[in-house]
Coordinates of C-alpha atoms and ligand atoms in Angstrom, one line a residue:
X769 CA -81.9 19.9 3.5
X770 CA -83.9 20.8 6.6
X771 CA -84.6 17.2 7.3
X772 CA -80.9 16.4 7.0
X773 CA -80.1 19.1 9.5
X774 CA -82.5 17.8 12.0
X775 CA -81.3 14.3 11.7
X776 CA -77.6 15.4 12.0
X777 CA -78.5 17.5 15.0
X778 CA -80.2 14.5 16.6
X779 CA -77.2 12.3 15.7
X780 CA -74.8 14.9 17.2
X781 CA -76.9 15.0 20.4
X782 CA -77.0 11.3 20.7
X783 CA -73.3 10.9 20.0
X784 CA -72.4 13.4 22.7
X785 CA -74.6 11.6 25.2
X786 CA -73.2 8.3 24.1
X787 CA -69.6 9.4 24.4
X788 CA -69.9 11.0 27.8
X789 CA -70.4 8.6 30.6
X790 CA -72.8 9.4 33.4
X791 CA -71.5 11.4 36.4
X792 CA -70.4 9.6 39.5
X793 CA -73.5 10.9 41.2
X794 CA -75.7 9.3 38.5
X795 CA -73.8 6.0 38.3
X796 CA -73.9 5.6 42.1
X797 CA -77.7 6.3 42.2
X798 CA -77.1 9.5 44.0
X799 CA -74.9 8.0 46.7
X800 CA -71.6 9.5 45.8
X801 CA -70.1 12.9 44.9
X802 CA -67.3 13.3 42.4
X803 CA -63.8 13.7 43.8
X804 CA -61.6 16.5 42.7
X805 CA -59.9 14.3 40.0
X806 CA -63.2 12.8 38.8
X807 CA -64.8 16.2 38.5
X808 CA -61.9 17.7 36.6
X809 CA -61.6 14.7 34.2
X810 CA -65.3 14.9 33.5
X811 CA -65.1 18.5 32.5
X812 CA -62.0 17.8 30.4
X813 CA -64.1 15.2 28.5
X814 CA -66.9 17.7 28.0
X815 CA -64.4 20.3 26.6
X816 CA -63.0 17.6 24.3
X817 CA -66.4 16.8 22.9
X818 CA -67.9 20.2 22.5
X819 CA -66.4 23.6 21.3
X820 CA -69.1 25.2 23.5
X821 CA -67.0 24.4 26.6
X822 CA -63.5 25.7 27.3
X823 CA -61.4 25.0 30.3
X824 CA -59.0 27.6 31.5
X825 CA -56.2 27.2 34.1
X826 CA -56.4 30.2 36.4
X827 CA -54.4 31.4 39.5
X828 CA -52.9 29.3 42.3
X829 CA -54.5 27.9 45.4
X830 CA -53.0 27.0 48.8
X831 CA -53.2 23.4 47.8
X832 CA -50.4 23.9 45.2
X833 CA -52.8 23.3 42.4
X834 CA -54.4 26.0 40.1
X835 CA -58.0 26.8 39.9
X836 CA -59.8 25.6 36.8
X837 CA -62.5 27.7 35.3
X838 CA -65.0 26.0 33.0
X839 CA -66.7 28.3 30.5
X840 CA -69.8 27.6 28.5
X841 CA -70.7 29.8 25.6
X842 CA -73.3 28.6 23.0
X843 CA -71.6 30.5 20.2
X844 CA -68.2 29.3 21.2
X845 CA -67.0 32.8 22.0
X846 CA -64.7 32.9 25.0
X847 CA -63.4 36.4 25.1
X848 CA -64.9 38.7 27.9
X849 CA -64.5 41.9 25.9
X850 CA -66.5 40.2 23.0
X851 CA -69.2 39.2 25.6
X852 CA -69.4 42.8 26.6
X853 CA -69.9 43.9 22.9
X854 CA -72.5 41.2 22.5
X855 CA -74.3 42.3 25.7
X856 CA -74.2 38.7 27.0
X857 CA -75.4 38.1 30.5
X858 CA -72.5 36.5 32.5
X859 CA -73.4 34.0 35.2
X860 CA -70.5 33.0 37.5
X861 CA -71.0 29.8 39.6
X862 CA -68.6 28.5 42.3
X863 CA -68.9 25.1 44.0
X864 CA -67.2 23.4 46.9
X865 CA -66.1 26.5 48.8
X866 CA -67.2 24.3 51.6
X867 CA -66.4 20.9 50.1
X868 CA -68.4 19.1 52.7
X869 CA -71.4 20.7 50.9
X870 CA -70.8 19.3 47.4
X871 CA -74.3 19.5 45.8
X872 CA -73.2 22.2 43.3
X873 CA -70.2 20.1 42.2
X874 CA -72.3 17.2 40.9
X875 CA -75.2 19.4 39.7
X876 CA -72.8 21.5 37.6
X877 CA -71.3 18.5 35.9
X878 CA -74.8 17.3 34.8
X879 CA -75.9 20.8 33.9
X880 CA -73.0 21.5 31.5
X881 CA -73.3 18.1 29.9
X882 CA -77.0 18.6 29.4
X883 CA -76.4 22.0 27.9
X884 CA -74.0 20.8 25.2
X885 CA -76.1 17.7 24.6
X886 CA -79.1 20.0 24.0
X887 CA -81.1 18.3 26.7
X888 CA -81.8 21.7 28.2
X889 CA -81.9 24.9 26.2
X890 CA -78.6 26.8 26.0
X891 CA -79.6 30.5 25.4
X892 CA -77.3 32.4 23.1
X893 CA -77.3 35.5 25.3
X894 CA -75.8 33.8 28.3
X895 CA -72.3 32.9 29.3
X896 CA -71.7 30.5 32.1
X897 CA -68.4 30.4 34.1
X898 CA -68.0 27.7 36.7
X899 CA -65.3 27.1 39.2
X900 CA -66.1 23.3 39.6
X901 CA -64.3 23.1 43.0
X902 CA -63.1 26.3 44.6
X903 CA -61.6 24.8 47.8
X904 CA -59.3 22.2 46.2
X905 CA -57.3 21.6 49.4
X906 CA -60.5 21.0 51.4
X907 CA -61.8 18.8 48.6
X908 CA -58.7 16.5 48.7
X909 CA -59.2 16.2 52.5
X910 CA -62.0 13.7 51.9
X911 CA -63.9 11.7 54.6
X912 CA -67.4 10.8 55.6
X913 CA -67.8 12.3 59.1
X914 CA -67.2 16.1 59.1
X915 CA -70.9 16.9 58.3
X916 CA -72.8 15.1 61.1
X917 CA -76.1 16.9 60.3
X918 CA -76.0 15.9 56.6
X919 CA -77.7 13.1 54.7
X920 CA -75.1 12.0 52.2
X921 CA -73.0 11.7 50.0
X922 CA -70.8 8.8 51.3
X923 CA -67.6 10.8 51.0
X924 CA -66.9 14.5 50.8
X925 CA -64.3 17.1 51.4
X926 CA -63.6 19.2 54.5
X927 CA -64.6 22.9 55.1
X928 CA -61.1 24.2 55.9
X929 CA -58.7 24.8 53.0
X930 CA -55.0 23.9 53.0
X931 CA -54.4 26.6 55.7
X932 CA -57.6 25.5 57.5
X933 CA -59.2 28.7 56.5
X934 CA -62.9 29.1 55.8
X935 CA -62.7 30.5 52.3
X936 CA -66.2 32.0 52.7
X937 CA -64.8 34.5 55.2
X938 CA -61.7 35.3 53.1
X939 CA -62.8 37.6 50.3
X940 CA -61.6 40.8 51.8
X941 CA -58.5 39.8 53.8
X942 CA -57.4 37.3 51.2
X943 CA -55.1 35.2 53.3
X944 CA -55.5 32.4 50.9
X945 CA -54.1 32.2 47.4
X946 CA -57.7 31.1 46.4
X947 CA -59.1 34.5 47.4
X948 CA -56.5 36.4 45.3
X949 CA -57.0 34.1 42.3
X950 CA -60.8 34.4 42.7
X951 CA -60.6 38.3 42.7
X952 CA -58.7 38.1 39.4
X953 CA -61.3 35.7 37.9
X954 CA -64.2 37.8 39.2
X955 CA -62.9 41.0 37.6
X956 CA -61.9 39.3 34.4
X957 CA -65.5 38.0 34.1
X958 CA -67.3 41.0 35.6
X959 CA -70.4 38.8 36.2
X960 CA -73.9 40.0 36.3
X961 CA -75.1 37.1 38.4
X962 CA -73.0 35.3 41.0
X963 CA -74.0 31.9 42.5
X964 CA -72.1 30.1 45.4
X965 CA -73.7 26.7 46.0
X966 CA -73.9 25.4 49.6
X967 CA -75.8 23.1 52.0
X968 CA -77.3 24.6 55.1
X969 CA -77.2 23.8 58.8
X970 CA -79.8 24.9 61.3
X971 CA -83.5 24.3 61.7
X972 CA -85.7 21.6 60.2
X973 CA -88.4 22.3 57.7
X974 CA -90.0 20.8 54.6
X975 CA -88.1 22.6 51.8
X976 CA -85.1 21.1 50.0
X977 CA -83.9 24.4 48.6
X978 CA -83.5 27.7 50.4
X979 CA -82.1 30.8 48.7
X980 CA -79.8 33.3 50.5
X981 CA -79.9 36.4 48.3
X982 CA -77.6 39.3 49.0
X983 CA -79.7 41.9 50.9
X984 CA -81.4 44.1 48.3
X985 CA -81.1 47.4 50.2
X986 CA -77.4 46.7 50.8
X987 CA -76.9 45.9 47.1
X988 CA -78.7 49.2 46.5
X989 CA -79.3 51.3 43.4
X990 CA -81.4 50.2 40.4
X991 CA -79.9 46.7 40.5
X992 CA -80.9 46.3 44.2
X993 CA -84.5 47.3 43.4
X994 CA -84.6 45.1 40.3
X995 CA -83.3 42.1 42.4
X996 CA -86.0 42.6 45.0
X997 CA -89.0 43.4 42.8
X998 CA -88.4 41.3 39.7
X999 CA -85.5 38.9 39.5
X1000 CA -85.7 37.2 42.9
X1001 CA -89.5 36.6 42.7
X1002 CA -89.0 35.2 39.2
X1003 CA -86.5 32.6 40.6
X1004 CA -89.1 31.5 43.3
X1005 CA -91.8 31.3 40.6
X1006 CA -89.4 29.3 38.3
X1007 CA -88.7 26.8 41.0
X1008 CA -92.4 26.5 41.9
X1009 CA -93.1 25.7 38.2
X1010 CA -90.6 22.9 38.4
X1011 CA -92.4 21.6 41.5
X1012 CA -89.3 22.4 43.6
X1013 CA -90.8 25.2 45.8
X1014 CA -88.1 27.0 47.8
X1015 CA -88.0 29.5 50.6
X1016 CA -85.7 32.3 51.5
X1017 CA -82.7 31.2 53.6
X1018 CA -84.1 30.1 56.9
X1019 CA -82.4 32.3 59.5
X1020 CA -83.4 30.7 62.8
X1021 CA -81.5 27.9 64.5
X1022 CA -84.0 25.8 66.4
X1023 CA -87.7 25.7 67.3
X1024 CA -90.5 27.3 65.3
X1025 CA -90.4 30.6 63.5
X1026 CA -93.3 32.2 65.5
X1027 CA -91.5 35.6 65.4
X1028 CA -90.4 35.2 61.8
X1029 CA -86.8 35.8 60.9
X1030 CA -84.4 38.4 59.7
X1031 CA -82.6 38.4 56.4
X1032 CA -79.1 37.0 56.6
X1033 CA -76.5 39.8 56.6
X1034 CA -73.7 38.9 54.2
X1035 CA -70.8 41.3 54.8
X1036 CA -68.1 41.6 52.1
X1037 CA -65.9 38.9 53.7
X1038 CA -68.6 36.5 52.3
X1039 CA -68.6 35.6 48.6
X1040 CA -72.1 37.2 48.0
X1041 CA -71.2 40.3 50.1
X1042 CA -68.0 40.7 48.1
X1043 CA -69.8 40.4 44.7
X1044 CA -72.4 43.0 45.9
X1045 CA -69.6 45.5 46.3
X1046 CA -69.3 45.4 42.5
X1047 CA -73.1 45.7 41.9
X1048 CA -73.4 42.0 41.0
X1049 CA -76.7 40.2 42.0
X1050 CA -75.4 37.4 44.3
X1051 CA -76.9 34.3 45.7
X1052 CA -76.1 31.4 48.0
X1053 CA -78.4 28.5 47.2
X1054 CA -78.5 26.5 50.5
X1055 CA -80.0 23.1 50.2
X1056 CA -81.3 21.5 53.4
X1057 CA -78.8 19.2 55.1
X1058 CA -81.5 16.7 56.2
X1059 CA -82.8 16.0 52.7
X1060 CA -81.1 13.1 50.8
X1061 CA -78.2 14.0 48.6
X1062 CA -80.1 13.0 45.5
X1063 CA -82.9 15.4 46.1
X1064 CA -80.4 18.2 47.0
X1065 CA -78.4 17.8 43.8
X1066 CA -81.6 17.7 41.7
X1067 CA -82.8 21.0 43.3
X1068 CA -79.5 22.6 42.9
X1069 CA -79.6 21.6 39.2
X1070 CA -83.1 23.0 38.9
X1071 CA -82.2 26.3 40.5
X1072 CA -79.2 26.8 38.2
X1073 CA -81.4 26.0 35.3
X1074 CA -83.9 28.6 36.6
X1075 CA -81.1 31.1 36.8
X1076 CA -80.2 30.4 33.2
X1077 CA -83.9 30.7 32.0
X1078 CA -84.7 33.8 34.0
X1079 CA -81.3 35.4 33.3
X1080 CA -81.8 34.9 29.6
X1081 CA -85.3 36.2 29.6
X1082 CA -84.4 39.3 31.6
X1083 CA -80.9 39.8 30.3
X1084 CA -81.5 43.2 28.8
X1085 CA -83.2 44.6 31.9
X1086 CA -80.6 43.1 34.3
X1087 CA -77.7 44.5 32.2
X1088 CA -79.4 48.0 32.0
X1089 CA -80.0 48.1 35.8
X1090 CA -76.5 47.0 36.6
X1091 CA -75.0 49.5 34.3
X1092 CA -77.1 52.3 35.9
X1093 CA -75.9 51.1 39.3
X1094 CA -72.3 51.1 38.3
X1095 CA -72.6 54.7 37.1
X1096 CA -74.5 55.7 40.2
X1097 CA -71.8 54.4 42.5
X1098 CA -69.2 56.4 40.7
X1099 CA -71.2 59.6 41.6
X1100 CA -72.4 58.5 45.0
X1101 CA -71.0 60.6 47.8
X1102 CA -72.1 58.8 51.0
X1103 CA -71.5 55.1 51.7
X1104 CA -72.9 52.9 54.5
X1105 CA -70.3 50.6 56.2
X1106 CA -73.0 48.7 58.1
X1107 CA -76.7 47.8 57.9
X1108 CA -79.3 46.9 60.5
X1109 CA -82.7 45.2 60.1
X1110 CA -85.6 47.6 59.6
X1111 CA -88.0 46.1 62.2
X1112 CA -90.9 48.2 61.1
X1113 CA -91.2 46.4 57.7
X1114 CA -91.6 42.8 56.8
X1115 CA -93.0 40.5 54.1
X1116 CA -95.4 37.8 55.0
X1117 CA -94.2 34.6 53.3
X1118 CA -95.7 31.1 53.3
X1119 CA -93.6 28.7 55.3
X1120 CA -93.9 24.9 55.4
X1121 CA -92.3 23.7 58.6
X1122 CA -92.7 21.0 61.2
X1123 CA -94.1 21.3 64.7
X1124 CA -91.6 20.9 67.5
X1125 CA -92.1 18.9 70.6
X1126 CA -90.2 17.7 73.7
X1127 CA -89.1 14.2 74.8
X1128 CA -86.6 12.6 77.1
X1129 CA -83.0 12.6 75.7
X1130 CA -81.3 9.2 75.3
X1131 CA -78.0 11.0 75.9
X1132 CA -78.6 13.2 78.9
X1133 CA -81.8 11.8 80.4
X1134 CA -83.2 15.4 80.3
X1135 CA -85.7 17.1 78.0
X1136 CA -84.8 17.7 74.4
X1137 CA -86.4 19.3 71.5
X1138 CA -87.3 17.5 68.3
X1139 CA -89.1 18.2 65.0
X1140 CA -92.3 16.0 64.7
X1141 CA -92.4 15.0 61.0
X1142 CA -96.0 13.6 61.6
X1143 CA -97.0 17.2 62.2
X1144 CA -96.1 19.3 59.1
X1145 CA -97.6 22.8 59.0
X1146 CA -98.0 25.6 56.4
X1147 CA -98.4 29.1 57.8
X1148 CA -97.4 32.6 56.9
X1149 CA -94.3 33.9 58.7
X1150 CA -92.8 37.4 59.0
X1151 CA -89.7 37.8 56.9
X1152 CA -87.8 40.9 57.9
X1153 CA -86.0 41.7 54.7
X1154 CA -85.4 45.4 54.8
X1155 CA -82.2 47.0 55.9
X1156 CA -81.3 50.4 57.1
X1157 CA -77.8 51.9 56.4
X1158 CA -75.6 52.8 59.4
X1159 CA -72.0 54.0 59.8
X1160 CA -72.3 56.5 57.0
X1161 CA -69.0 57.9 55.6
X1162 CA -68.3 60.5 53.0
X1163 CA -66.3 59.5 50.0
X1164 CA -63.1 61.6 49.5
X1165 CA -62.0 62.7 46.1
X1166 CA -58.9 60.5 46.4
X1167 CA -57.1 58.2 48.8
X1168 CA -53.3 58.3 49.2
X1169 CA -51.3 55.3 50.4
X1170 CA -47.5 55.2 50.9
X1171 CA -45.9 52.4 48.9
X1172 CA -44.7 50.6 52.0
X1173 CA -48.2 49.3 52.6
X1174 CA -47.8 46.9 49.7
X1175 CA -50.0 44.1 50.9
X1176 CA -52.9 46.5 50.8
X1177 CA -51.8 47.9 47.4
X1178 CA -51.5 44.4 46.0
X1179 CA -55.2 43.7 47.0
X1180 CA -56.3 46.9 45.4
X1181 CA -54.5 45.9 42.2
X1182 CA -56.1 42.5 42.0
X1183 CA -59.5 44.0 42.7
X1184 CA -59.3 46.1 39.6
X1185 CA -58.9 49.4 41.4
X1186 CA -57.6 52.1 39.1
X1187 CA -54.8 54.2 40.7
X1188 CA -51.9 56.4 39.8
X1189 CA -48.3 56.2 41.0
X1190 CA -46.8 59.5 42.1
X1191 CA -44.0 60.4 39.7
X1192 CA -42.2 62.8 42.1
X1193 CA -41.8 63.5 45.8
X1194 CA -44.6 65.9 46.9
X1195 CA -45.9 67.6 49.9
X1196 CA -49.7 67.1 49.9
X1197 CA -52.4 68.5 52.1
X1198 CA -54.5 65.6 53.3
X1199 CA -57.0 64.6 56.0
X1200 CA -55.3 62.1 58.3
X1201 CA -57.2 59.8 60.6
X1202 CA -55.8 59.1 64.1
X1203 CA -56.9 55.9 65.8
X1204 CA -58.2 57.2 69.1
X1205 CA -59.6 53.9 70.5
X1206 CA -60.4 50.4 69.4
X1207 CA -61.1 47.0 70.8
X1208 CA -59.3 43.8 69.8
X1209 CA -60.8 40.3 69.9
X1210 CA -59.0 38.1 72.4
X1211 CA -59.7 35.0 70.3
X1212 CA -58.5 34.2 66.8
X1213 CA -61.1 34.4 64.1
X1214 CA -59.9 33.1 60.7
X1215 CA -56.3 33.7 61.5
X1216 CA -56.9 37.3 62.9
X1217 CA -57.4 39.1 66.1
X1218 CA -59.9 41.6 64.7
X1219 CA -60.4 45.1 65.7
X1220 CA -63.8 46.6 66.4
X1221 CA -65.5 49.7 67.9
X1222 CA -62.8 51.9 66.2
X1223 CA -62.9 55.6 67.2
X1224 CA -61.0 58.1 65.1
X1225 CA -60.3 61.7 64.9
X1226 CA -59.3 63.5 61.7
X1227 CA -57.0 66.4 61.0
X1228 CA -55.9 68.3 57.9
X1229 CA -52.1 68.2 57.6
X1230 CA -49.4 68.5 55.1
X1231 CA -47.6 65.2 54.6
X1232 CA -44.5 64.4 52.5
X1233 CA -45.2 61.7 50.0
X1234 CA -42.6 60.0 47.8
X1235 CA -42.3 59.1 44.2
X1236 CA -43.9 55.6 43.9
X1237 CA -46.7 56.3 46.5
X1238 CA -50.2 55.4 45.4
X1239 CA -52.9 57.9 44.6
X1240 CA -56.4 56.4 44.1
X1241 CA -58.9 58.8 42.6
X1242 CA -62.5 57.9 43.4
X1243 CA -65.3 58.2 40.8
X1244 CA -64.5 54.6 39.6
X1245 CA -66.4 51.3 39.5
X1246 CA -64.5 50.1 42.6
X1247 CA -65.6 53.1 44.8
X1248 CA -67.7 50.9 47.1
X1249 CA -64.9 48.4 47.5
X1250 CA -62.5 51.3 48.3
X1251 CA -64.6 52.9 50.9
X1252 CA -65.5 49.5 52.5
X1253 CA -61.9 48.4 52.8
X1254 CA -60.0 51.7 53.3
X1255 CA -62.1 53.5 55.9
X1256 CA -60.8 52.6 59.3
X1257 CA -64.2 52.1 61.0
X1258 CA -65.5 49.5 58.6
X1259 CA -66.2 46.0 60.0
X1260 CA -64.6 44.5 57.0
X1261 CA -62.0 47.2 56.4
X1262 CA -58.3 46.4 56.2
X1263 CA -57.8 48.1 59.6
X1264 CA -60.2 45.6 61.3
X1265 CA -58.4 42.8 59.5
X1266 CA -55.0 43.8 61.0
X1267 CA -53.3 45.1 57.9
X1268 CA -52.3 48.3 59.6
X1269 CA -51.4 46.9 63.1
X1270 CA -47.8 48.2 62.8
X1271 CA -49.0 51.8 63.5
X1272 CA -50.6 50.7 66.8
X1273 CA -47.2 50.3 68.4
X1274 CA -44.8 53.1 69.3
X1275 CA -41.3 52.4 67.9
X1276 CA -39.2 54.9 69.9
X1277 CA -39.4 56.1 73.5
X1278 CA -37.4 57.5 76.4
X1279 CA -35.7 56.7 79.7
X1280 CA -37.5 58.5 82.4
X1281 CA -34.4 60.1 84.0
X1282 CA -33.3 61.6 80.7
X1283 CA -36.8 62.7 79.6
X1284 CA -37.2 64.4 83.0
X1285 CA -34.5 66.9 82.0
X1286 CA -35.5 67.4 78.4
X1287 CA -39.2 67.6 79.3
X1288 CA -38.5 70.2 82.0
X1289 CA -36.7 72.5 79.5
X1290 CA -39.5 71.8 76.9
X1291 CA -42.2 72.9 79.4
X1292 CA -40.2 76.1 80.2
X1293 CA -40.4 76.9 76.5
X1294 CA -44.1 75.9 76.2
X1295 CA -46.0 77.4 79.2
X1296 CA -49.3 76.4 77.5
X1297 CA -48.5 72.7 77.7
X1298 CA -47.3 73.2 81.3
X1299 CA -50.6 74.7 82.1
X1300 CA -52.6 71.9 80.5
X1301 CA -50.5 69.4 82.5
X1302 CA -51.3 71.3 85.7
X1303 CA -55.0 71.4 84.8
X1304 CA -55.1 67.7 84.2
X1305 CA -53.5 67.0 87.5
X1306 CA -56.2 69.0 89.2
X1307 CA -59.1 67.2 87.6
X1308 CA -57.6 63.6 87.4
X1309 CA -56.4 62.2 90.7
X1310 CA -55.0 59.0 89.1
X1311 CA -53.0 61.1 86.6
X1312 CA -51.8 63.3 89.4
X1313 CA -50.5 60.3 91.3
X1314 CA -48.7 58.7 88.2
X1315 CA -45.2 59.8 87.2
X1316 CA -45.3 57.7 84.0
X1317 CA -48.7 59.1 82.9
X1318 CA -47.5 62.7 83.3
X1319 CA -44.2 62.1 81.5
X1320 CA -46.1 60.4 78.7
X1321 CA -48.6 63.3 78.5
X1322 CA -45.7 65.8 77.9
X1323 CA -43.9 63.5 75.5
X1324 CA -47.0 63.0 73.3
X1325 CA -47.3 66.8 72.9
X1326 CA -43.6 67.2 72.1
X1327 CA -41.9 67.0 68.7
X1328 CA -40.0 63.9 70.0
X1329 CA -43.2 61.8 69.8
X1330 CA -43.3 60.0 66.4
X1331 CA -46.1 61.2 64.1
X1332 CA -46.6 57.6 62.7
X1333 CA -47.9 56.2 66.0
X1334 CA -51.7 55.7 65.6
X1335 CA -51.8 57.8 62.4
X1336 CA -53.8 55.8 59.9
X1337 CA -51.7 55.5 56.7
X1338 CA -54.5 55.8 54.2
X1339 CA -54.9 59.5 53.7
X1340 CA -57.9 61.4 52.2
X1341 CA -57.9 64.2 49.7
X1342 CA -61.2 65.8 50.3
X1343 CA -63.6 67.1 47.6
X1344 CA -63.1 70.8 47.0
Ligands
ZN95 ZN1 -71.5 26.4 53.3

């Protein structure tokens, strides 16, 4: 009986391998990367051959095509609530967010085939979810020139999506349909580990694989500590065992790293920064652009295999640390909206680079820098990988948002935020922010003229809310996401991303000749305001010389001035 089982297993393995053709990457000897269609067809074939793979059609993209999610589960169980019961570790992989960097696309095709064929071990405590190509529009915009730094493949997609957006800056503002669909998938899966496969730009060095890990102090809590002390080192070791030694993401552009380098700060607009808001360990494998495509795909495959091996071995510990972190966030009272490098602390890491030298440029006739491959070096460098929190804010006991701000409310909904809808009109005492000052970028960045250096004041006031307005109690898993997006001073908050720009403009005003009369009578009734006007005239010569400034000064202190101007429409109910 046993013999029969072994033979039939072997037969099954062989038949699956025989029935599934090689990937485009393999059949072209590592010269080509699968197109969108080829990639999808390949996964459809796999799903047809093995019950361990399921393909699901998910939400829309700007390209007019839906996202396809490929799931792998060794026990053929495809229900996330069952995975939760079974304590499975969920690994979520996305490829082709920058389709010009396609290594993950081809590596994932081979990885899933090899898992169902039994060529590599498929642990039963792991579930894999893969978005084979996230930026479909960019992937269909195929060419061979947009990545001048890169060694292969022959053809690849373009970085911008169908709106020419960089999807790896879109996870908070969600201008693309992709980002909204992604958020729904992310919360449906609730992954423990998130991987977003890329190819780097920047300096030259010996490594094929570099790993950008979300900053551990920023991830925070028991999971941040676990990531830094146990999981990330195990990935480096796992790759070394496979003779594919990697280095932390190399964060210097040109020259030699004499001074070492800082960790890469991944704010929530980036995929990994977004995932970290939900206590998910997140990673951007960045293969080195100057290495041949074949080597890059192989190392991406090896790293994903390492994630599966280490994830499986450490599943219990990872799940426990993440659970503790999720509970801790619900109780956390202070949140940092920014981080800066702690320059007093660093790790000494080995680094295999190339010496740089100067020669005459064939283009300009002047001196240029180049990396001398005949002079490789190995030396320790300082890696500044500790971050200190800044811009600390207190979490309120709830936020209140009037229903008119529906684009924000929609984003809260798709990000699994729990909220209540007011069932009657109510006067509620809230803390209201006023935007006192801010700067606005004069150049577009990803479709926005972002605000920064936001200064606010806050005042307790009674405000009329209506049936249908949104009350968001904190103390939930999404607390970090809420504070990050709803506090007006955050770099990746909805205020910075222009969602509330309508409050920045006054909607009503006055004609000077009419306001002169009304303001005169108003000042007679309010001598205290008349006095402050006189005082300001004494101390501020420009003010004293300006009719408009003085009329405006009185108007802004009168009941005719609209309360909504500069009043930030996300209100706080403070903790008692
Ligand atoms: Zn990239």
